[in-house]
PDB file of C-alpha atoms in Angstrom:
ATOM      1  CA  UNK A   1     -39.271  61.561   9.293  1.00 57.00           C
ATOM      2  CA  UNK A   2     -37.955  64.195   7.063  1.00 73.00           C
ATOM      3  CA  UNK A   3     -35.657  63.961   3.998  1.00 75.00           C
ATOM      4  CA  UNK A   4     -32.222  63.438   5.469  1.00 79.00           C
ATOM      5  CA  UNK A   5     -33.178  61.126   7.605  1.00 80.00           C
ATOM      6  CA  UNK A   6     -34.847  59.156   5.345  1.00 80.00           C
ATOM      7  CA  UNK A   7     -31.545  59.274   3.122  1.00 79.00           C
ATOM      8  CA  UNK A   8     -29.654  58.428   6.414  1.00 81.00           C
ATOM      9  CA  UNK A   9     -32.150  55.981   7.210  1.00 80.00           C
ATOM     10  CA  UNK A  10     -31.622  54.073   3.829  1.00 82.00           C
ATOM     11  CA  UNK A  11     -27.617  54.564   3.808  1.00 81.00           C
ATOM     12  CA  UNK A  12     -27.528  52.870   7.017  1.00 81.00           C
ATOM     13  CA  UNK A  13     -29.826  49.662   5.816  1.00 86.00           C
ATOM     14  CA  UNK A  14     -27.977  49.886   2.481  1.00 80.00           C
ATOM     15  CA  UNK A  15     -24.508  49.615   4.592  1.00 79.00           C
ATOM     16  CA  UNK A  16     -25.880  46.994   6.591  1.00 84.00           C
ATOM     17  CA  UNK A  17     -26.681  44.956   3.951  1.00 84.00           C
ATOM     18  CA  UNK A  18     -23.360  45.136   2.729  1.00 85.00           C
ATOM     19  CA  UNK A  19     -21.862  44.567   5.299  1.00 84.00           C
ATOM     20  CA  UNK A  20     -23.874  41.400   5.964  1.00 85.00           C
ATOM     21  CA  UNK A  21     -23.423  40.270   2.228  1.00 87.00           C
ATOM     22  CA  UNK A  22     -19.860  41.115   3.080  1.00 86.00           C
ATOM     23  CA  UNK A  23     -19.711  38.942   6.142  1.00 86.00           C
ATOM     24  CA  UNK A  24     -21.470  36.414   4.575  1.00 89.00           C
ATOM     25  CA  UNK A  25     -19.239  36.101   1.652  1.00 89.00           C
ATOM     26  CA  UNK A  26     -16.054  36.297   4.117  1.00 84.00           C
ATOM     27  CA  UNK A  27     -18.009  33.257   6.148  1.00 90.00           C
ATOM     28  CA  UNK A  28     -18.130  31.079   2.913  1.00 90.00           C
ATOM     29  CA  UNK A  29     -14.569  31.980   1.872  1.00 91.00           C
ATOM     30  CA  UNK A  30     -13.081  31.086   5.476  1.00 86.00           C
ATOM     31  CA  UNK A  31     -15.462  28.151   4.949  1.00 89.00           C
ATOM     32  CA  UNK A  32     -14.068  26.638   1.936  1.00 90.00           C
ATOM     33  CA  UNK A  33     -10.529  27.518   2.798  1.00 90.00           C
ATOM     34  CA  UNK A  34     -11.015  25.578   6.262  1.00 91.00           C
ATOM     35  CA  UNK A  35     -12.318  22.996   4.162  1.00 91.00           C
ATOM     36  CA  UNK A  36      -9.375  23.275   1.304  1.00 92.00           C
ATOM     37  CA  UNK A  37      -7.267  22.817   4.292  1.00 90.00           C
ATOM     38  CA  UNK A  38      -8.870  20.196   6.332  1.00 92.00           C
ATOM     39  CA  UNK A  39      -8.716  18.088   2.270  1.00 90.00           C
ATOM     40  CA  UNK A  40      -4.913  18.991   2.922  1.00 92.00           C
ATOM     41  CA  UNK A  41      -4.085  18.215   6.339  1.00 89.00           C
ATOM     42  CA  UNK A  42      -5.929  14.560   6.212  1.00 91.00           C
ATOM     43  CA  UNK A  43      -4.210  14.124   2.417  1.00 90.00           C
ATOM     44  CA  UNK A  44      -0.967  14.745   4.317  1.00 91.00           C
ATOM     45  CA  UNK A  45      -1.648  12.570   7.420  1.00 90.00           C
ATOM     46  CA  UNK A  46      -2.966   9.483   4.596  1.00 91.00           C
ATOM     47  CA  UNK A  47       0.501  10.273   2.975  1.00 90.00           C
ATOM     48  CA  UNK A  48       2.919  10.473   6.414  1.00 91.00           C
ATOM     49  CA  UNK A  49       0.879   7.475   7.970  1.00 91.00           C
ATOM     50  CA  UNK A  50       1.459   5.456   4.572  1.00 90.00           C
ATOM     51  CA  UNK A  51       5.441   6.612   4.784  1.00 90.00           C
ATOM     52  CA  UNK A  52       5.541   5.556   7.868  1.00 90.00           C
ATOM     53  CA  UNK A  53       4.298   2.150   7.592  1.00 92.00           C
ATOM     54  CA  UNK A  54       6.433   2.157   4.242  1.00 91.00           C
ATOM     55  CA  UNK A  55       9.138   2.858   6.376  1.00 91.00           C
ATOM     56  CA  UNK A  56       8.088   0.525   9.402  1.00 90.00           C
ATOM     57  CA  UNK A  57       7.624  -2.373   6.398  1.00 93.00           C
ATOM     58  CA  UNK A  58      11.739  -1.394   5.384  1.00 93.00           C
ATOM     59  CA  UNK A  59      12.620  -1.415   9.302  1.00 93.00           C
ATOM     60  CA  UNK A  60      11.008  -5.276   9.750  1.00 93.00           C
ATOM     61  CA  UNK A  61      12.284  -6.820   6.867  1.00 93.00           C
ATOM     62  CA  UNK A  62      15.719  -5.270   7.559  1.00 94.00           C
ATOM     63  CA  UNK A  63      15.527  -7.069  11.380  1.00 93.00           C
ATOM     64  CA  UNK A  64      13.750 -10.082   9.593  1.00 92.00           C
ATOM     65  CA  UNK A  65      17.336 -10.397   7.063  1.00 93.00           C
ATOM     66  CA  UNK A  66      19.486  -9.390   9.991  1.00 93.00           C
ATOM     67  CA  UNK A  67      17.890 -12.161  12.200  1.00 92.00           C
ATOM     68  CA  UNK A  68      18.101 -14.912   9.282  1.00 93.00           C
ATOM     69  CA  UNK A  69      21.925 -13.899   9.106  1.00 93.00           C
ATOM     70  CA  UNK A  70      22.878 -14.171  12.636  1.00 93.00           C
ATOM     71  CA  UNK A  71      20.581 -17.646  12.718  1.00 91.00           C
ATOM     72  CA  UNK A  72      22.565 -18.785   9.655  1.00 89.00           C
ATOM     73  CA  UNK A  73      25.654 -17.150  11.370  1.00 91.00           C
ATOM     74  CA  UNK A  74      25.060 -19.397  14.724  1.00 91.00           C
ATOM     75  CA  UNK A  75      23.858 -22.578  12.298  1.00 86.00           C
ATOM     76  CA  UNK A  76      27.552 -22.673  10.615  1.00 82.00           C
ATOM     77  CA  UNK A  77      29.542 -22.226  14.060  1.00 88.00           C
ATOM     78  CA  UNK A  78      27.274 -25.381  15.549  1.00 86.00           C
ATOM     79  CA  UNK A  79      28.141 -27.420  12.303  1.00 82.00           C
ATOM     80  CA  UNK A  80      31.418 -26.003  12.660  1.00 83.00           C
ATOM     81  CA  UNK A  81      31.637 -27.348  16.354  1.00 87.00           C
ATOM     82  CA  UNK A  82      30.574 -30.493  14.640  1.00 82.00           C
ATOM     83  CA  UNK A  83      33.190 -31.105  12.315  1.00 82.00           C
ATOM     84  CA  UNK A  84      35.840 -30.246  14.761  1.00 84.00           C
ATOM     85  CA  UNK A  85      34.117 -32.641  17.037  1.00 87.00           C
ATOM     86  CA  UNK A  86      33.955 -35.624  14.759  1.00 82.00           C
ATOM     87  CA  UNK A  87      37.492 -35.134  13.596  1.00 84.00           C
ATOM     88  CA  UNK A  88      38.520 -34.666  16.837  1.00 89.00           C
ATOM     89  CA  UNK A  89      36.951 -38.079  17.399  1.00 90.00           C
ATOM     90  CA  UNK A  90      38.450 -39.498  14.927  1.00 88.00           C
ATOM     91  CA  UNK A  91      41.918 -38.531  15.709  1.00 91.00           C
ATOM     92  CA  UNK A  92      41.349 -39.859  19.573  1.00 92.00           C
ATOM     93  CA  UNK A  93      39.976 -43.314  18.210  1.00 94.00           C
ATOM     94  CA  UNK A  94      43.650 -43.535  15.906  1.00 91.00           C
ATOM     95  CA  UNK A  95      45.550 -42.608  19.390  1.00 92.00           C
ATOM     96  CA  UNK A  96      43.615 -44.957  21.570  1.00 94.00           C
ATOM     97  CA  UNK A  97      44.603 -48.049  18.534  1.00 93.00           C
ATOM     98  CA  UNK A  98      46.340 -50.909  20.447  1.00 95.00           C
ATOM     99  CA  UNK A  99      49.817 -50.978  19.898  1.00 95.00           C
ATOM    100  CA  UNK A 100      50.066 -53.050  17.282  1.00 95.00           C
ATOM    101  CA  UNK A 101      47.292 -51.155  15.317  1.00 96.00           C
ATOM    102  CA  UNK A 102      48.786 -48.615  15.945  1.00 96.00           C
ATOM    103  CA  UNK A 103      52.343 -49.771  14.950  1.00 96.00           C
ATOM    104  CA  UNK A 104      50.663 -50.947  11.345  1.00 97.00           C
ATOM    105  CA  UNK A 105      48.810 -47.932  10.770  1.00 95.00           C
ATOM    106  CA  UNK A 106      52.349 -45.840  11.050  1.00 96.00           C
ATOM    107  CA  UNK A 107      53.826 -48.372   8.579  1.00 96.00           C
ATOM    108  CA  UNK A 108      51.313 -47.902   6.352  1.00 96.00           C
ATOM    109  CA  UNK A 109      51.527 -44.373   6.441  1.00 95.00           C
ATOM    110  CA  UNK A 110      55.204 -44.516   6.476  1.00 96.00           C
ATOM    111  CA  UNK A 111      55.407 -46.425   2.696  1.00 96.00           C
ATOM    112  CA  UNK A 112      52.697 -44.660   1.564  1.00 95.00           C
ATOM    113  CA  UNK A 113      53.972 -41.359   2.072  1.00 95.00           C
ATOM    114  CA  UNK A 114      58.270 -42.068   1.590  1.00 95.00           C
ATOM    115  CA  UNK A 115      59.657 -40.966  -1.836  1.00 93.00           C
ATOM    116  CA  UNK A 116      63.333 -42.885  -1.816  1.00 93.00           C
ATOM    117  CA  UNK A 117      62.741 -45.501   0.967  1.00 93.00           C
ATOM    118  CA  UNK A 118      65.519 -44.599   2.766  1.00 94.00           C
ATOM    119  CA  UNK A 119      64.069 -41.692   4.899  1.00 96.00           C
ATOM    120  CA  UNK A 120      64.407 -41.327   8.783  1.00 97.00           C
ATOM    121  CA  UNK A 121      61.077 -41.613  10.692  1.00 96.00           C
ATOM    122  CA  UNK A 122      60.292 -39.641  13.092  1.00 97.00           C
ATOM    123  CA  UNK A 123      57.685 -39.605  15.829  1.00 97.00           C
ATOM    124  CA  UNK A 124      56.835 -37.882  18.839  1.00 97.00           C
ATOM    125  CA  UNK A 125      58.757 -39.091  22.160  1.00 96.00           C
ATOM    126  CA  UNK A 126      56.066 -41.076  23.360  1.00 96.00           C
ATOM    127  CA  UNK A 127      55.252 -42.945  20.491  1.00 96.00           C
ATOM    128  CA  UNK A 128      58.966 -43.487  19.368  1.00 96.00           C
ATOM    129  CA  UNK A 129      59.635 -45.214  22.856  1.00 96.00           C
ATOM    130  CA  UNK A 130      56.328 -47.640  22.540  1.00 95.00           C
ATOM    131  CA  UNK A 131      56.423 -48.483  19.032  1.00 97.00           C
ATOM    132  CA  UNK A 132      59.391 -46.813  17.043  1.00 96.00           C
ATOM    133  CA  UNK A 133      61.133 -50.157  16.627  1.00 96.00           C
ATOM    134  CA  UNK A 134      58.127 -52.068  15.537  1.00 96.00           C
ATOM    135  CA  UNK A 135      57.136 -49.243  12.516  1.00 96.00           C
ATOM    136  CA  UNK A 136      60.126 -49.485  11.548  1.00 96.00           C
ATOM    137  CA  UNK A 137      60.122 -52.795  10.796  1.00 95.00           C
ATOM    138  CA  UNK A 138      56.765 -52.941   9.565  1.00 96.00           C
ATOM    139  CA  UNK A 139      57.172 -50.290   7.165  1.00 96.00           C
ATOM    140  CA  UNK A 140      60.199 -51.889   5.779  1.00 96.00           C
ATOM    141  CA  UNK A 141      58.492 -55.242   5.112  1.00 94.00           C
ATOM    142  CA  UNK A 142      55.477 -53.830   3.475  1.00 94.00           C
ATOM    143  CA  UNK A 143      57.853 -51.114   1.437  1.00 88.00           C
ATOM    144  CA  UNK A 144      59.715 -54.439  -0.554  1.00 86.00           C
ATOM    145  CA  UNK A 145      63.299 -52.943  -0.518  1.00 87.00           C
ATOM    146  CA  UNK A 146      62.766 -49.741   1.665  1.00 93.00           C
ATOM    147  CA  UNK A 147      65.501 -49.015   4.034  1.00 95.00           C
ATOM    148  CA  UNK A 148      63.552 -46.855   6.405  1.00 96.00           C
ATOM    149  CA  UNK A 149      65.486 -45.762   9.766  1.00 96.00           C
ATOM    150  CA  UNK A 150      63.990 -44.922  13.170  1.00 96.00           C
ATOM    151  CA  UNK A 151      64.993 -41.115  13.720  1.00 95.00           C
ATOM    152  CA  UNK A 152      66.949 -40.109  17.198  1.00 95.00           C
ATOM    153  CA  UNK A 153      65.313 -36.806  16.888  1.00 95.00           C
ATOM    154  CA  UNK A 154      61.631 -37.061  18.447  1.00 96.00           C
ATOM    155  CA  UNK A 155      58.844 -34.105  17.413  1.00 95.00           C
ATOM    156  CA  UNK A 156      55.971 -32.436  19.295  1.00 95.00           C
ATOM    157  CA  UNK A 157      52.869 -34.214  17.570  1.00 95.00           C
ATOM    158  CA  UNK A 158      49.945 -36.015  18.756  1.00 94.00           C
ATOM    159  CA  UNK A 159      50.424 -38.687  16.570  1.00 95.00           C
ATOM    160  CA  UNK A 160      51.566 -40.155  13.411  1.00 96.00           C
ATOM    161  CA  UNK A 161      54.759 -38.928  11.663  1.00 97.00           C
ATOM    162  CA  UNK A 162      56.927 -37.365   9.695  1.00 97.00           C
ATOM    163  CA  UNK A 163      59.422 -38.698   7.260  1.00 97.00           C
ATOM    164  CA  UNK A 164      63.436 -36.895   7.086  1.00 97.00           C
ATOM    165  CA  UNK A 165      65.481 -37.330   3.950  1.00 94.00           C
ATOM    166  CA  UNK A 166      67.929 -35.088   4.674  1.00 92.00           C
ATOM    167  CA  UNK A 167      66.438 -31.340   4.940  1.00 93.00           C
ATOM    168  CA  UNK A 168      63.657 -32.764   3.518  1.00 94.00           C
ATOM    169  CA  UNK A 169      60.408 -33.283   5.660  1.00 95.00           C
ATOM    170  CA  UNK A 170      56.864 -34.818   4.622  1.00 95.00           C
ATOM    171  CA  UNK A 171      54.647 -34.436   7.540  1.00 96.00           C
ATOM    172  CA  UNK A 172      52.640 -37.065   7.983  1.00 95.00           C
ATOM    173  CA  UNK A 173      51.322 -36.344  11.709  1.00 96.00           C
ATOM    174  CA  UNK A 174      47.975 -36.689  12.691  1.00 94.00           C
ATOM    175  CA  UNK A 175      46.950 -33.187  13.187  1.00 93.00           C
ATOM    176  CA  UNK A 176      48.367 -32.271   9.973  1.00 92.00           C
ATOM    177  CA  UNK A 177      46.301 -35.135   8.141  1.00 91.00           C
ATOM    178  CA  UNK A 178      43.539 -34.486   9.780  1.00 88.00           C
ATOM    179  CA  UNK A 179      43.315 -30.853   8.870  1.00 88.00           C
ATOM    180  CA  UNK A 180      44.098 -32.239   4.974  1.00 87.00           C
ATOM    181  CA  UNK A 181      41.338 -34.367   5.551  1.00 84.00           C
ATOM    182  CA  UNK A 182      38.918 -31.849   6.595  1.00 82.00           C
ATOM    183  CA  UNK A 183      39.916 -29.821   3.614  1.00 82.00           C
ATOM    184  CA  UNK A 184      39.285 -32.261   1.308  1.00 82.00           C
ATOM    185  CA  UNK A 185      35.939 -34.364   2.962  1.00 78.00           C
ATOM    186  CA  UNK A 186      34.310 -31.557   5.004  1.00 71.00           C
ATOM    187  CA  UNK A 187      31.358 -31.699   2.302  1.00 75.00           C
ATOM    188  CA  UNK A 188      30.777 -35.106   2.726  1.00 77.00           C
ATOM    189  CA  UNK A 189      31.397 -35.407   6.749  1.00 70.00           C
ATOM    190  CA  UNK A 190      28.908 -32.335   6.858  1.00 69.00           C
ATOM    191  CA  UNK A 191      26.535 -34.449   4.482  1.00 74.00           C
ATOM    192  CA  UNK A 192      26.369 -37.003   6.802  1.00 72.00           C
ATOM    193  CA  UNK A 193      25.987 -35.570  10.080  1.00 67.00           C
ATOM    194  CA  UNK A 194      23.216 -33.232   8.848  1.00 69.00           C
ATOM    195  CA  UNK A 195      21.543 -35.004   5.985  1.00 68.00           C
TER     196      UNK A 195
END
């Protein structure tokens, strides 16, 4: 081997070392960044997996409230139903009173409910043909020196009545007592159908 290729000879091992120390060093820096971005990539799937159940958490309890409201939404309209029911009950047991019951209950309400004594009564067409006369009477001897007067007018009611004195009008039917009633003891009817 002469001179120049000896020199040759050693530029070529001297470049392939570098390039293998270069190549080597490129391997360890593609290494570590791979691995810098594998860290990242499963630090960002922790993160999206943990906003997602985050999020899936949010999406349950939001159903869980929104199915405790309709339940509590369908509770009320049953209890609702209820309390129509039992008033509705009660206002079928007052119309099914025999007559005479009946005819004292009306007096009863009549003196109650009259402010001079000498209003009209009136009640609905069926009621003032079966027991106009007899409220009448009634009321007047339970209201000591009441002058009550069976109306010729009749009104559209269920039951019960409602007193004239000239343009004046108490309403004493039974529908409109009934929803009074329910006003005022809807509490207490509720407290004892679902105590």
């Amino acid at each position: 081997m002469n001179g120049i290729e000896k020199i040759t000879a050693r530029i070529e091992t001297d470049a392939k070392a570098e390039v293998a120390e270069i190549l080597r060093e490129a391997e360890e820096k593609a290494a570590a960044i791979r691995e810098q971005y594998k860290a990242q990539a499963a630090a960002e799937a922790k993160a999206a997996e943990a906003a997602g159940k985050e999020a899936a958490q949010r999406q349950t309890e939001r159903l869980e409230s929104a199915a405790q409201m309709e339940a509590k939404k369908r509770l009320l309209a049953a209890k609702q139903a209820c309390l129509n029911e039992a008033f509705s009950k009660a206002q079928e047991k007052l119309l099914a009173l025999s007559e005479g019951e009946y005819a004292q209950l009306l007096a009863r309400m009549a003196v109650k409910a009259a402010k001079t004594g000498k209003e009209e009564i009136l009640l609905s067409a069926k009621d003032r043909k079966r027991v106009g006369e007899q409220v009448v009477s009634k009321a007047n001897a339970l209201g000591k020196g009441m002058a009550l007067a069976l109306g010729k007018e009749t009104r559209d009611m269920a039951g019960g009545l409602i007193l004239r004195d000239g343009s004046v009008e108490i309403n004493c039917a039974f529908e409109t007592q009934m929803r009074v009633l329910r006003e005022s003891m809807a509490s207490d009817v509720a407290a004892l159908l679902f105590a």
